[in-house]
Amino acid sequence: MNSGFARRLVALTRKEFRQLLRDASNLAIGILLPIVLILIFGYGLSLDVKDAPVAIVMEDASPTANDAVAGLHLSTAFKPIVVQSMHDAEQLMLARKVDGIVRIPTDFTRSLNAGGAHVQVLVHGADASRATIIMNYATTALSQWGARQAERAGASAARNGGPRETTPAAGGVTVEQRMWFNAANTSTWYLVPGLIVLIMTLVGAFLTALVMAREWERGTLEALFVTPVHPVEILLAKIIPYFCVGMLGLTLCLLAARFLFAVPMEGSLLVIVFASMLYLFVAVGMGLVISSATKNQFLASQVALLSSFMPSLMLSGFLFDLRNVPLVIQIIGKILPATYFMELIKTLFLAGDVWPLILRNCAILAGYAVLLLSIARAVTRKQLD
């Protein structure tokens, strides 16, 4: 019995591999498209702000005022354009030639010496996310200059034997900045691990649903039902090839993360691979269920796109923090297995082996895998009846 099971499974799996390799569209979706996604998200997509055009209105041309905005000129985040009046800066803002305005008032140096200088920062708010980042960058650069001024003033007072004073620009507090789990402060470290979720979903759910629905359309799957093979053997033969393609996609992502984008891998590689295998079973199970329910290539592709790939991209925390969306969207996001894998894979890459989170999310993914594969098994049995 066992030898017969193994012999039939090997024969069916060999057939599936041949069919997979024979179809160029399958290879394009399973191998070429993940490579394209890695290159696009790694090199083409960035949530960082670089070379943002900013108008600097120098109403005060003193050396102190020029020193205050020197940080903006040296920062890679900005591309400063020095103008002489607010009218010129406003015209540039209205024409969308600059994203922000930094105004140094005429009494800047005098007010600074008196202990109360002010700088005005205006940002174009059409893109709220970009506007917030630019505002934070500019404010940070100016605040750091103010802190350095306060330190110099205090050191000078101490050398002269007087009391140590601080200017209001620093508020008497020196801020030490540090970013946990993303020391490079780059969105690439954030995006590349999330690509693993998208590629696993693409190969596991989308490709499996499409190929299985094609066999339902052509009648080749029904032809297998009249043979001595069992439903479990059919399902395993369908799962194994696409599981291997998914693991190939995982390998490409890991190599790209390590050698192309220098993303750190703080957690265990074995845990990353194990968690990815769990989610791949979830994605393949989803694809089998979708194909069994639709039995049509076009419908299966649309359902797989709307129920797996798009939610994984938009509602799993890949691009947006779920805590900032309406409650209904949060609930939908919590239902998606991709949300738990996204949280898990980013933690493993950037924070390390946080075992309470690993155990909880792996248990949830295992539950989804058992549920979806059981449904696929039940549906396949019904087709045999």
Short mmCIF file of C-alpha atoms in Angstrom, two decimals:
data_model
loop_
_atom_site.label_atom_id
_atom_site.label_comp_id
_atom_site.label_asym_id
_atom_site.label_seq_id
_atom_site.Cartn_x
_atom_site.Cartn_y
_atom_site.Cartn_z
CA MET A 1 0.00 0.00 0.00
CA ASN A 2 2.74 2.44 0.97
CA SER A 3 4.84 1.52 -2.06
CA GLY A 4 1.83 2.03 -4.33
CA PHE A 5 1.15 5.42 -2.78
CA ALA A 6 4.77 6.49 -3.24
CA ARG A 7 4.89 5.21 -6.81
CA ARG A 8 1.70 7.03 -7.82
CA LEU A 9 2.77 10.23 -6.06
CA VAL A 10 6.17 10.24 -7.77
CA ALA A 11 4.56 9.68 -11.17
CA LEU A 12 2.00 12.44 -10.65
CA THR A 13 4.60 14.86 -9.31
CA ARG A 14 6.89 14.18 -12.27
CA LYS A 15 3.99 14.94 -14.58
CA GLU A 16 3.25 18.20 -12.77
CA PHE A 17 6.86 19.32 -12.97
CA ARG A 18 6.96 18.60 -16.70
CA GLN A 19 3.73 20.49 -17.20
CA LEU A 20 5.04 23.41 -15.14
CA LEU A 21 8.30 23.63 -17.08
CA ARG A 22 6.56 23.20 -20.44
CA ASP A 23 4.30 26.23 -19.95
CA ALA A 24 6.22 29.50 -20.43
CA SER A 25 3.50 31.55 -18.69
CA ASN A 26 3.93 29.53 -15.51
CA LEU A 27 7.67 30.18 -15.50
CA ALA A 28 7.10 33.86 -16.18
CA ILE A 29 4.75 34.22 -13.19
CA GLY A 30 6.71 31.93 -10.90
CA ILE A 31 10.29 33.03 -11.63
CA LEU A 32 10.48 36.11 -13.88
CA LEU A 33 7.80 38.16 -12.10
CA PRO A 34 9.40 37.72 -8.63
CA ILE A 35 12.72 38.96 -10.07
CA VAL A 36 10.96 41.99 -11.55
CA LEU A 37 9.22 42.71 -8.22
CA ILE A 38 12.53 42.49 -6.35
CA LEU A 39 14.15 44.99 -8.70
CA ILE A 40 11.17 47.37 -8.72
CA PHE A 41 10.60 47.41 -4.97
CA GLY A 42 14.29 47.34 -4.12
CA TYR A 43 15.53 49.98 -6.54
CA GLY A 44 12.48 51.76 -7.94
CA LEU A 45 10.20 52.20 -4.93
CA SER A 46 11.24 54.24 -1.91
CA LEU A 47 9.32 55.78 0.96
CA ASP A 48 12.26 58.06 1.74
CA VAL A 49 12.49 61.68 0.61
CA LYS A 50 15.59 62.66 -1.35
CA ASP A 51 16.50 65.84 -3.22
CA ALA A 52 13.24 67.54 -2.27
CA PRO A 53 13.32 71.09 -3.73
CA VAL A 54 12.99 73.62 -0.91
CA ALA A 55 13.05 77.42 -1.24
CA ILE A 56 15.16 79.19 1.39
CA VAL A 57 14.21 82.82 1.92
CA MET A 58 17.30 84.60 3.32
CA GLU A 59 15.86 87.87 4.59
CA ASP A 60 18.82 87.92 6.99
CA ALA A 61 22.09 87.42 5.10
CA SER A 62 24.35 87.36 8.17
CA PRO A 63 26.91 84.57 8.68
CA THR A 64 24.84 83.25 11.60
CA ALA A 65 21.75 82.95 9.40
CA ASN A 66 23.74 81.19 6.67
CA ASP A 67 25.15 78.81 9.26
CA ALA A 68 21.61 78.00 10.44
CA VAL A 69 20.58 76.68 7.01
CA ALA A 70 23.91 75.00 6.23
CA GLY A 71 22.48 71.69 7.38
CA LEU A 72 19.80 71.90 4.71
CA HIS A 73 22.42 72.43 2.00
CA LEU A 74 24.45 69.46 3.21
CA SER A 75 21.50 67.08 3.60
CA THR A 76 20.73 64.60 0.80
CA ALA A 77 17.04 65.02 1.61
CA PHE A 78 16.90 68.56 0.23
CA LYS A 79 17.75 70.45 -2.92
CA PRO A 80 17.76 74.04 -1.64
CA ILE A 81 16.91 77.02 -3.85
CA VAL A 82 17.90 80.34 -2.26
CA VAL A 83 15.50 83.23 -2.97
CA GLN A 84 15.38 86.78 -1.63
CA SER A 85 11.67 87.26 -0.92
CA MET A 86 8.63 85.35 0.27
CA HIS A 87 6.79 86.38 -2.90
CA ASP A 88 9.32 84.53 -5.07
CA ALA A 89 9.14 81.48 -2.79
CA GLU A 90 5.33 81.45 -2.85
CA GLN A 91 5.34 81.59 -6.65
CA LEU A 92 7.69 78.61 -6.75
CA MET A 93 5.40 76.75 -4.32
CA LEU A 94 2.28 77.50 -6.38
CA ALA A 95 4.05 76.27 -9.53
CA ARG A 96 5.06 73.07 -7.65
CA LYS A 97 8.72 73.82 -8.34
CA VAL A 98 9.45 73.51 -4.62
CA ASP A 99 7.89 71.34 -1.94
CA GLY A 100 8.59 73.67 0.96
CA ILE A 101 9.79 77.05 2.14
CA VAL A 102 12.24 77.84 4.96
CA ARG A 103 12.11 81.52 5.90
CA ILE A 104 14.91 83.20 7.85
CA PRO A 105 13.40 86.53 9.05
CA THR A 106 15.24 89.85 8.94
CA ASP A 107 15.66 89.96 12.73
CA PHE A 108 16.96 86.41 13.04
CA THR A 109 20.48 87.21 14.28
CA ARG A 110 19.31 89.98 16.59
CA SER A 111 16.57 87.78 18.06
CA LEU A 112 19.00 84.89 18.48
CA ASN A 113 21.40 87.07 20.45
CA ALA A 114 18.45 88.20 22.58
CA GLY A 115 17.52 84.55 23.19
CA GLY A 116 14.40 84.07 21.04
CA ALA A 117 14.97 83.48 17.29
CA HIS A 118 12.28 81.96 15.09
CA VAL A 119 12.40 80.21 11.72
CA GLN A 120 9.31 79.64 9.58
CA VAL A 121 8.88 76.32 7.76
CA LEU A 122 6.07 75.96 5.19
CA VAL A 123 5.37 72.71 3.31
CA HIS A 124 3.09 71.93 0.36
CA GLY A 125 0.45 69.59 1.77
CA ALA A 126 -0.92 67.97 -1.40
CA ASP A 127 0.92 64.76 -0.47
CA ALA A 128 0.37 64.53 3.28
CA SER A 129 2.90 61.75 3.84
CA ARG A 130 5.67 63.48 1.88
CA ALA A 131 4.82 66.82 3.52
CA THR A 132 5.16 65.31 7.00
CA ILE A 133 8.55 63.78 6.17
CA ILE A 134 9.88 67.04 4.70
CA MET A 135 8.60 69.01 7.70
CA ASN A 136 10.27 66.57 10.11
CA TYR A 137 13.57 66.60 8.19
CA ALA A 138 13.71 70.41 8.06
CA THR A 139 12.70 70.81 11.70
CA THR A 140 15.29 68.26 12.79
CA ALA A 141 18.09 69.97 10.82
CA LEU A 142 17.27 73.36 12.31
CA SER A 143 16.84 71.96 15.82
CA GLN A 144 20.21 70.26 15.66
CA TRP A 145 21.82 73.57 14.68
CA GLY A 146 20.06 75.22 17.63
CA ALA A 147 21.35 72.54 19.98
CA ARG A 148 24.91 73.06 18.73
CA GLN A 149 24.55 76.82 19.28
CA ALA A 150 23.39 76.22 22.84
CA GLU A 151 26.33 73.91 23.53
CA ARG A 152 28.79 76.44 22.18
CA ALA A 153 27.21 79.22 24.21
CA GLY A 154 27.32 77.13 27.38
CA ALA A 155 30.92 76.10 26.80
CA SER A 156 31.93 79.70 26.18
CA ALA A 157 30.24 80.85 29.38
CA ALA A 158 31.96 78.10 31.34
CA ARG A 159 35.39 79.07 29.99
CA ASN A 160 34.78 82.70 30.94
CA GLY A 161 33.89 81.68 34.48
CA GLY A 162 30.24 82.72 34.18
CA PRO A 163 27.10 80.63 34.63
CA ARG A 164 26.33 78.07 31.93
CA GLU A 165 23.35 79.25 29.83
CA THR A 166 21.31 77.73 27.07
CA THR A 167 19.32 79.46 24.37
CA PRO A 168 15.59 78.82 23.90
CA ALA A 169 16.39 77.17 20.55
CA ALA A 170 17.65 74.13 22.44
CA GLY A 171 15.44 74.47 25.50
CA GLY A 172 18.30 73.42 27.75
CA VAL A 173 18.02 69.80 26.49
CA THR A 174 20.39 67.92 24.23
CA VAL A 175 18.48 65.33 22.18
CA GLU A 176 20.30 62.13 21.26
CA GLN A 177 18.58 60.48 18.31
CA ARG A 178 18.68 56.79 17.53
CA MET A 179 16.45 54.62 15.36
CA TRP A 180 15.90 51.04 16.51
CA PHE A 181 15.83 48.14 14.04
CA ASN A 182 16.64 50.34 11.02
CA ALA A 183 19.93 52.06 11.72
CA ALA A 184 20.32 53.11 8.08
CA ASN A 185 16.91 54.84 8.19
CA THR A 186 16.04 53.55 4.71
CA SER A 187 12.72 52.21 3.47
CA THR A 188 14.52 49.48 1.48
CA TRP A 189 15.14 47.60 4.73
CA TYR A 190 11.42 47.85 5.33
CA LEU A 191 10.22 46.92 1.82
CA VAL A 192 12.50 44.03 0.82
CA PRO A 193 11.47 41.64 3.66
CA GLY A 194 7.83 42.38 2.83
CA LEU A 195 8.50 41.25 -0.74
CA ILE A 196 8.77 37.69 0.56
CA VAL A 197 5.10 37.86 1.54
CA LEU A 198 4.04 39.17 -1.87
CA ILE A 199 6.07 36.62 -3.82
CA MET A 200 4.86 33.73 -1.66
CA THR A 201 1.28 34.89 -2.21
CA LEU A 202 1.84 35.35 -5.93
CA VAL A 203 3.30 31.89 -6.47
CA GLY A 204 1.25 30.01 -3.89
CA ALA A 205 -2.23 31.44 -4.34
CA PHE A 206 -2.32 33.20 -7.71
CA LEU A 207 -0.28 30.75 -9.79
CA THR A 208 -1.76 27.64 -8.17
CA ALA A 209 -5.34 28.88 -8.64
CA LEU A 210 -4.67 29.80 -12.26
CA VAL A 211 -3.04 26.52 -13.24
CA MET A 212 -5.54 24.34 -11.37
CA ALA A 213 -8.49 26.20 -12.91
CA ARG A 214 -6.93 25.65 -16.35
CA GLU A 215 -6.97 21.90 -15.71
CA TRP A 216 -10.59 22.07 -14.58
CA GLU A 217 -11.44 23.86 -17.85
CA ARG A 218 -9.61 21.36 -20.04
CA GLY A 219 -10.98 18.34 -18.22
CA THR A 220 -7.56 16.88 -17.44
CA LEU A 221 -8.27 16.92 -13.71
CA GLU A 222 -11.49 14.93 -14.14
CA ALA A 223 -9.48 12.42 -16.17
CA LEU A 224 -7.35 11.77 -13.11
CA PHE A 225 -10.44 11.11 -11.01
CA VAL A 226 -11.24 7.93 -12.96
CA THR A 227 -7.77 6.50 -12.34
CA PRO A 228 -6.75 4.55 -9.20
CA VAL A 229 -5.07 7.64 -7.69
CA HIS A 230 -6.48 9.01 -4.44
CA PRO A 231 -7.51 12.64 -3.78
CA VAL A 232 -4.60 13.13 -1.36
CA GLU A 233 -2.14 12.01 -4.02
CA ILE A 234 -3.61 14.45 -6.54
CA LEU A 235 -3.40 17.33 -4.07
CA LEU A 236 0.15 16.51 -3.02
CA ALA A 237 1.24 16.24 -6.65
CA LYS A 238 -0.25 19.69 -7.27
CA ILE A 239 1.28 21.22 -4.14
CA ILE A 240 4.87 19.96 -4.47
CA PRO A 241 5.88 21.73 -7.75
CA TYR A 242 4.48 25.11 -6.74
CA PHE A 243 5.90 24.73 -3.26
CA CYS A 244 9.32 24.32 -4.88
CA VAL A 245 8.73 27.40 -7.07
CA GLY A 246 7.75 29.36 -3.95
CA MET A 247 10.91 28.28 -2.15
CA LEU A 248 12.90 29.38 -5.21
CA GLY A 249 11.25 32.79 -4.89
CA LEU A 250 12.19 32.86 -1.20
CA THR A 251 15.80 32.08 -2.12
CA LEU A 252 15.87 34.92 -4.64
CA CYS A 253 14.50 37.32 -2.02
CA LEU A 254 17.04 36.25 0.60
CA LEU A 255 19.93 36.59 -1.84
CA ALA A 256 18.71 40.00 -3.01
CA ALA A 257 18.23 41.18 0.57
CA ARG A 258 21.73 40.09 1.53
CA PHE A 259 23.84 40.94 -1.51
CA LEU A 260 21.91 43.64 -3.43
CA PHE A 261 20.34 45.72 -0.67
CA ALA A 262 22.46 44.81 2.40
CA VAL A 263 19.37 44.25 4.55
CA PRO A 264 20.41 42.85 7.95
CA MET A 265 19.13 39.46 9.02
CA GLU A 266 18.99 39.70 12.80
CA GLY A 267 16.88 36.57 13.28
CA SER A 268 17.64 32.93 12.61
CA LEU A 269 17.69 31.87 8.96
CA LEU A 270 16.10 28.55 9.92
CA VAL A 271 13.18 30.33 11.58
CA ILE A 272 12.74 32.56 8.51
CA VAL A 273 12.67 29.52 6.22
CA PHE A 274 10.30 27.62 8.52
CA ALA A 275 7.88 30.55 8.80
CA SER A 276 8.00 31.03 5.02
CA MET A 277 7.20 27.36 4.45
CA LEU A 278 4.20 27.65 6.76
CA TYR A 279 2.86 30.65 4.88
CA LEU A 280 3.54 28.97 1.54
CA PHE A 281 1.28 26.08 2.62
CA VAL A 282 -1.37 28.69 3.47
CA ALA A 283 -1.03 30.36 0.05
CA VAL A 284 -1.10 27.06 -1.86
CA GLY A 285 -4.16 25.95 0.11
CA MET A 286 -5.87 29.22 -0.76
CA GLY A 287 -5.09 28.70 -4.44
CA LEU A 288 -6.49 25.15 -4.39
CA VAL A 289 -9.72 26.32 -2.75
CA ILE A 290 -10.14 29.19 -5.22
CA SER A 291 -9.57 26.94 -8.25
CA SER A 292 -12.00 24.31 -6.96
CA ALA A 293 -14.69 26.93 -6.34
CA THR A 294 -14.35 28.72 -9.70
CA LYS A 295 -13.09 26.10 -12.23
CA ASN A 296 -12.46 28.96 -14.67
CA GLN A 297 -9.08 30.57 -15.40
CA PHE A 298 -10.29 34.13 -15.79
CA LEU A 299 -12.53 34.00 -12.73
CA ALA A 300 -9.86 32.21 -10.68
CA SER A 301 -7.26 34.84 -11.57
CA GLN A 302 -9.62 37.67 -10.57
CA VAL A 303 -10.64 36.03 -7.31
CA ALA A 304 -7.02 35.19 -6.44
CA LEU A 305 -5.96 38.75 -7.22
CA LEU A 306 -8.72 40.33 -5.13
CA SER A 307 -8.63 37.88 -2.22
CA SER A 308 -4.92 37.20 -1.85
CA PHE A 309 -2.40 39.37 -3.71
CA MET A 310 -4.07 42.79 -3.43
CA PRO A 311 -4.95 42.40 0.27
CA SER A 312 -1.39 41.24 0.94
CA LEU A 313 -0.12 44.39 -0.76
CA MET A 314 -2.58 46.91 0.71
CA LEU A 315 -3.96 45.54 3.99
CA SER A 316 -1.19 43.46 5.58
CA GLY A 317 0.93 46.32 6.88
CA PHE A 318 3.32 46.21 3.93
CA LEU A 319 2.75 49.84 2.89
CA PHE A 320 0.44 51.21 5.60
CA ASP A 321 0.37 50.90 9.37
CA LEU A 322 -2.89 49.13 10.20
CA ARG A 323 -3.20 51.17 13.39
CA ASN A 324 -3.82 54.27 11.28
CA VAL A 325 -6.74 52.91 9.23
CA PRO A 326 -10.47 52.67 10.10
CA LEU A 327 -11.58 49.91 12.44
CA VAL A 328 -13.32 47.92 9.69
CA ILE A 329 -10.11 47.82 7.65
CA GLN A 330 -8.16 46.81 10.75
CA ILE A 331 -10.53 43.87 11.27
CA ILE A 332 -10.16 42.78 7.64
CA GLY A 333 -6.39 43.05 7.96
CA LYS A 334 -6.40 40.89 11.09
CA ILE A 335 -8.32 38.19 9.23
CA LEU A 336 -5.67 37.94 6.51
CA PRO A 337 -2.92 35.36 7.11
CA ALA A 338 -0.54 37.64 5.21
CA THR A 339 -0.76 40.18 8.06
CA TYR A 340 0.74 37.72 10.55
CA PHE A 341 3.46 36.59 8.17
CA MET A 342 4.31 40.21 7.31
CA GLU A 343 4.73 41.06 10.99
CA LEU A 344 6.75 37.91 11.54
CA ILE A 345 9.14 38.26 8.62
CA LYS A 346 9.92 41.94 9.30
CA THR A 347 10.57 41.17 12.96
CA LEU A 348 12.89 38.31 12.06
CA PHE A 349 14.87 40.45 9.61
CA LEU A 350 15.16 43.68 11.58
CA ALA A 351 14.62 42.87 15.27
CA GLY A 352 15.70 39.25 15.70
CA ASP A 353 14.19 36.15 17.28
CA VAL A 354 11.35 37.57 19.37
CA TRP A 355 10.02 34.19 20.46
CA PRO A 356 6.60 35.17 21.89
CA LEU A 357 5.73 36.80 18.55
CA ILE A 358 7.28 33.96 16.53
CA LEU A 359 5.34 31.26 18.37
CA ARG A 360 2.05 33.16 18.23
CA ASN A 361 2.22 34.01 14.53
CA CYS A 362 3.53 30.58 13.49
CA ALA A 363 0.65 28.96 15.38
CA ILE A 364 -1.84 31.20 13.55
CA LEU A 365 -0.26 30.40 10.16
CA ALA A 366 -0.29 26.67 10.94
CA GLY A 367 -3.99 26.93 11.79
CA TYR A 368 -4.72 28.67 8.49
CA ALA A 369 -2.71 26.05 6.58
CA VAL A 370 -4.60 23.14 8.17
CA LEU A 371 -7.96 24.84 7.57
CA LEU A 372 -7.39 25.71 3.91
CA LEU A 373 -5.79 22.39 2.96
CA SER A 374 -8.63 20.54 4.70
CA ILE A 375 -11.17 22.52 2.71
CA ALA A 376 -9.27 21.76 -0.50
CA ARG A 377 -9.25 18.07 0.42
CA ALA A 378 -12.99 18.09 1.14
CA VAL A 379 -13.81 19.84 -2.15
CA THR A 380 -11.66 17.42 -4.13
CA ARG A 381 -13.42 14.45 -2.51
CA LYS A 382 -16.79 15.90 -3.53
CA GLN A 383 -15.64 16.15 -7.13
CA LEU A 384 -14.77 12.47 -7.06
CA ASP A 385 -18.28 11.64 -5.91
#
